[in-house]
Tab-separated table of C-alpha atoms in Angstrom:
chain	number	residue	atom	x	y	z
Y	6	UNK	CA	9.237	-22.355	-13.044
Y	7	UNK	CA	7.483	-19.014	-12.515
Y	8	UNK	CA	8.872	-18.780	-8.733
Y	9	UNK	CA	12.449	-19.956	-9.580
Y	10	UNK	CA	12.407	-16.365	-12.636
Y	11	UNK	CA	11.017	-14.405	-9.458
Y	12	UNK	CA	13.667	-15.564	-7.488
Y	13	UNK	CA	16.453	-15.571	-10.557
Y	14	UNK	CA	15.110	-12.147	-11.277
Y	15	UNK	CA	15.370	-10.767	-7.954
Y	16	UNK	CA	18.826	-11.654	-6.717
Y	17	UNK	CA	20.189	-10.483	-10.408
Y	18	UNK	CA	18.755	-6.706	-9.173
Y	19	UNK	CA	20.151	-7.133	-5.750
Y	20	UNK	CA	23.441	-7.951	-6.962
Y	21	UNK	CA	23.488	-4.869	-9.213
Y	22	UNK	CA	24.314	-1.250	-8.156
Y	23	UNK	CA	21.491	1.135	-8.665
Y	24	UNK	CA	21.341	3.546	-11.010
Y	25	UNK	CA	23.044	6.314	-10.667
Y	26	UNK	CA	20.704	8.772	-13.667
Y	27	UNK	CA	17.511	8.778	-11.843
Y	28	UNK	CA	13.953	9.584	-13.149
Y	29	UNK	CA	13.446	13.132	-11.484
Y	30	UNK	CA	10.790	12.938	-8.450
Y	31	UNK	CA	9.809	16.474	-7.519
Y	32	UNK	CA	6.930	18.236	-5.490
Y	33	UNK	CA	6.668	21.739	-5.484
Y	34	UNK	CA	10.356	22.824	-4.200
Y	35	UNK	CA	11.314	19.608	-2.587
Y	36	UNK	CA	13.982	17.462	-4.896
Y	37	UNK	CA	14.007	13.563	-3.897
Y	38	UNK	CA	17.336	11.950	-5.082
Y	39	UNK	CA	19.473	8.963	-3.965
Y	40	UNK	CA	16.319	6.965	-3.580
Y	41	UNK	CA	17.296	3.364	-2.496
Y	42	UNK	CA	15.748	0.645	-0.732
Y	43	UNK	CA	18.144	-2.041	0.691
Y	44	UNK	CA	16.793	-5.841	0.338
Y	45	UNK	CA	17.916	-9.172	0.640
Y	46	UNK	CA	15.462	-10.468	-2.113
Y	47	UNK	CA	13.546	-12.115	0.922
Y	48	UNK	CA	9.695	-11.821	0.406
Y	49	UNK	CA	7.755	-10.730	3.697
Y	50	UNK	CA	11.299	-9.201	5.062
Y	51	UNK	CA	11.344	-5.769	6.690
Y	52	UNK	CA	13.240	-3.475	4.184
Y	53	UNK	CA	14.769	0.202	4.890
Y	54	UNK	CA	14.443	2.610	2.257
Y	55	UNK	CA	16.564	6.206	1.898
Y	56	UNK	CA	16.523	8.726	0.233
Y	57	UNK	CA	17.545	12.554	0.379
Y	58	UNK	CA	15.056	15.051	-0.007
Y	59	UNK	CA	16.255	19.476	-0.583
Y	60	UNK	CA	13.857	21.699	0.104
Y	61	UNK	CA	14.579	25.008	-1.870
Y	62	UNK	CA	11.688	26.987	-0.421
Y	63	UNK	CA	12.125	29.649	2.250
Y	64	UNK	CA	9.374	27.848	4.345
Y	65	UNK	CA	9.971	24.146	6.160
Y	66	UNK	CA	7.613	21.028	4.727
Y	67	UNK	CA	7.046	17.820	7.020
Y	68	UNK	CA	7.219	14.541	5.430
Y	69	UNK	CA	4.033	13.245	6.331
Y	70	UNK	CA	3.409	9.730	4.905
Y	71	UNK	CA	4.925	7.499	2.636
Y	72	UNK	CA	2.940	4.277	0.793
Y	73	UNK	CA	3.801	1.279	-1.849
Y	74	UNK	CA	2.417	-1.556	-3.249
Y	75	UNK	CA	5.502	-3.525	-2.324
Y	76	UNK	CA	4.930	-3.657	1.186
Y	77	UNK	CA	1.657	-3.901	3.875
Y	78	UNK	CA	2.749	-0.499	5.487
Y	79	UNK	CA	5.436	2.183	5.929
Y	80	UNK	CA	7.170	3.145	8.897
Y	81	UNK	CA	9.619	6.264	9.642
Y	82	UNK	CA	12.124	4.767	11.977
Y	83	UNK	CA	14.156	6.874	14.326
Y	84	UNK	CA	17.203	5.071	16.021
Y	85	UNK	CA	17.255	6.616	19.721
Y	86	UNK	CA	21.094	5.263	21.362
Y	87	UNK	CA	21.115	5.904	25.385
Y	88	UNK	CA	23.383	4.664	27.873
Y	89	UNK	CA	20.670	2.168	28.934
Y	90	UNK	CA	20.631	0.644	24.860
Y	91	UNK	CA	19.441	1.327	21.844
Y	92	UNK	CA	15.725	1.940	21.019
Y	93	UNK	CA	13.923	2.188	17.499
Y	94	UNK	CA	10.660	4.563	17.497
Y	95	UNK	CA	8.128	5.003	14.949
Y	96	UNK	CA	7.448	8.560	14.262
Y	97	UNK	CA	4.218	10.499	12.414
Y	98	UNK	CA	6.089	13.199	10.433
Y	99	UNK	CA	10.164	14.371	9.972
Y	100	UNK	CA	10.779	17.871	9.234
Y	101	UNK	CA	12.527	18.889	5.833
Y	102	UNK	CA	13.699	22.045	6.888
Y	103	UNK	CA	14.112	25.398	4.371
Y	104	UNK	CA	16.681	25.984	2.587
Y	105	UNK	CA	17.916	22.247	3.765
Y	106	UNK	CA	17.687	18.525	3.247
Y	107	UNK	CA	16.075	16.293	5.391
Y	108	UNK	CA	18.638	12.840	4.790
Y	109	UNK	CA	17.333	9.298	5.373
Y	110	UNK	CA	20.328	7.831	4.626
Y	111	UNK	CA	22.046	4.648	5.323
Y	112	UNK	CA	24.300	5.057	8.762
Y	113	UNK	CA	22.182	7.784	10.337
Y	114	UNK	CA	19.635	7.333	13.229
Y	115	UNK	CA	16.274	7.516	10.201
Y	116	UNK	CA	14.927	5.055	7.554
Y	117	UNK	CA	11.948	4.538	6.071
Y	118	UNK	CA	10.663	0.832	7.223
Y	119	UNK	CA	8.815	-1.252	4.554
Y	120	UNK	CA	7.151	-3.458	6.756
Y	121	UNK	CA	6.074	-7.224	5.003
Y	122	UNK	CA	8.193	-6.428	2.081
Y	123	UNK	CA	7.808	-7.848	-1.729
Y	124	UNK	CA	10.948	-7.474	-3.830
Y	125	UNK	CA	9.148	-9.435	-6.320
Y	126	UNK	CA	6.702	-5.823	-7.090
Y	127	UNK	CA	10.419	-4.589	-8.159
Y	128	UNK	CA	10.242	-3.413	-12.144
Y	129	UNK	CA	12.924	-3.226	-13.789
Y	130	UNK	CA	14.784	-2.903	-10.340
Y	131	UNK	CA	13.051	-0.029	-9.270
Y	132	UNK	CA	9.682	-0.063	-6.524
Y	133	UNK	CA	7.424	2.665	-6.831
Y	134	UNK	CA	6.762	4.663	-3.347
Y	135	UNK	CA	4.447	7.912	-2.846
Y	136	UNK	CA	5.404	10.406	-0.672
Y	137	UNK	CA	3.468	13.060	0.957
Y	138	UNK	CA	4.163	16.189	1.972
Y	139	UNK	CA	2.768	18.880	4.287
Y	140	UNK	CA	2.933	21.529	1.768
Y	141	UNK	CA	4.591	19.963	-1.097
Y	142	UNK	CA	1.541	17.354	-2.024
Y	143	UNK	CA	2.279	14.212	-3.006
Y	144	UNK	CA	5.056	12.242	-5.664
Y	145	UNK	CA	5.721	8.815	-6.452
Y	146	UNK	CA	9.148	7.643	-6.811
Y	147	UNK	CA	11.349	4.820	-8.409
Y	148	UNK	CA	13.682	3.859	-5.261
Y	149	UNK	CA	16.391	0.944	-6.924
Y	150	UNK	CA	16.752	-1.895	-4.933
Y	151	UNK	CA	20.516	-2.967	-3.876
Y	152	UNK	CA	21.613	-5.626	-1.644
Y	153	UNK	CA	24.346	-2.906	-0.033
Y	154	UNK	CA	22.751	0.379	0.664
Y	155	UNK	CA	26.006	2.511	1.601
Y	156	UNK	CA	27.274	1.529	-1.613
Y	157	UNK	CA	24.482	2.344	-3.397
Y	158	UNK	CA	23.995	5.821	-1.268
Y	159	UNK	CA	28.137	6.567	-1.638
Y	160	UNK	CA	27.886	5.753	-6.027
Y	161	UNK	CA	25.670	8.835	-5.829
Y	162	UNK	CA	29.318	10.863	-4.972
């Protein structure tokens, strides 16, 4: 009975649209907003997360990790297209440069890559990530979960 809530409870936050008032996430100058992770409700699936992080500092920060509880590890993906194919490379750090944005955002060539992901950690339809920074230090994060992550990004227009 347990397992079929989990799996009641689960597609009922997939189905919904995330929230568009978020908790603020800040460190130092860097704002995190549109913080979404896109999920089919699968447990052990590999799950991109996005979010949009503006720097308001005069100085550039590096994103330099990222960690949850709702997946085994982490990954910042970087989608490389050649005329030979398509490649997708793990990378240690991404730039958020000053007086800009770094965006990990549905579409473009980054995503964060929650590798053996657990929908069921979800509260309240939120997963908690941390983030570090460079510079910045370190802030955890609701990201909402949605089954359609350029809807979810484009409800933040």
């Amino acid at each position: 009975m347990m397992f079929l809530r989990t799996i009641l409870g689960a597609a009922a936050v997939l189905a919904s649209a995330p929230a568009l008032a978020e908790t603020p996430a800040v460190a130092g100058s860097l704002d995190l907003s549109r913080r979404i992770v896109a999920s089919s409700g699968t447990v052990g699936e590999a799950s991109a997360g996005y979010v949009r992080v503006v720097n308001a500092s005069s100085a550039r920060d590096q994103l330099v990790g990222v960690t949850c509880t709702c997946a085994s590890r982490v990954e910042f993906h970087h989608i490389r297209r050649s005329a030979t194919g398509v490649s997708m490379d793990s990378e240690p750090v991404w730039d958020v440069p000053a007086q800009g944005a770094l965006d990990i955002r549905p579409g473009s060539d980054l995503h964060l890559m929650l590798i053996d992901f657990d929908p069921a950690k979800a509260v309240e339809g939120q997963v908690v990530l941390t983030l570090a920074f460079r510079d910045a230090g370190v802030v955890e994060a609701g990201f909402a979960l949605t089954g359609d992550s350029r809807a979810a990004w484009a409800a933040y227009d």
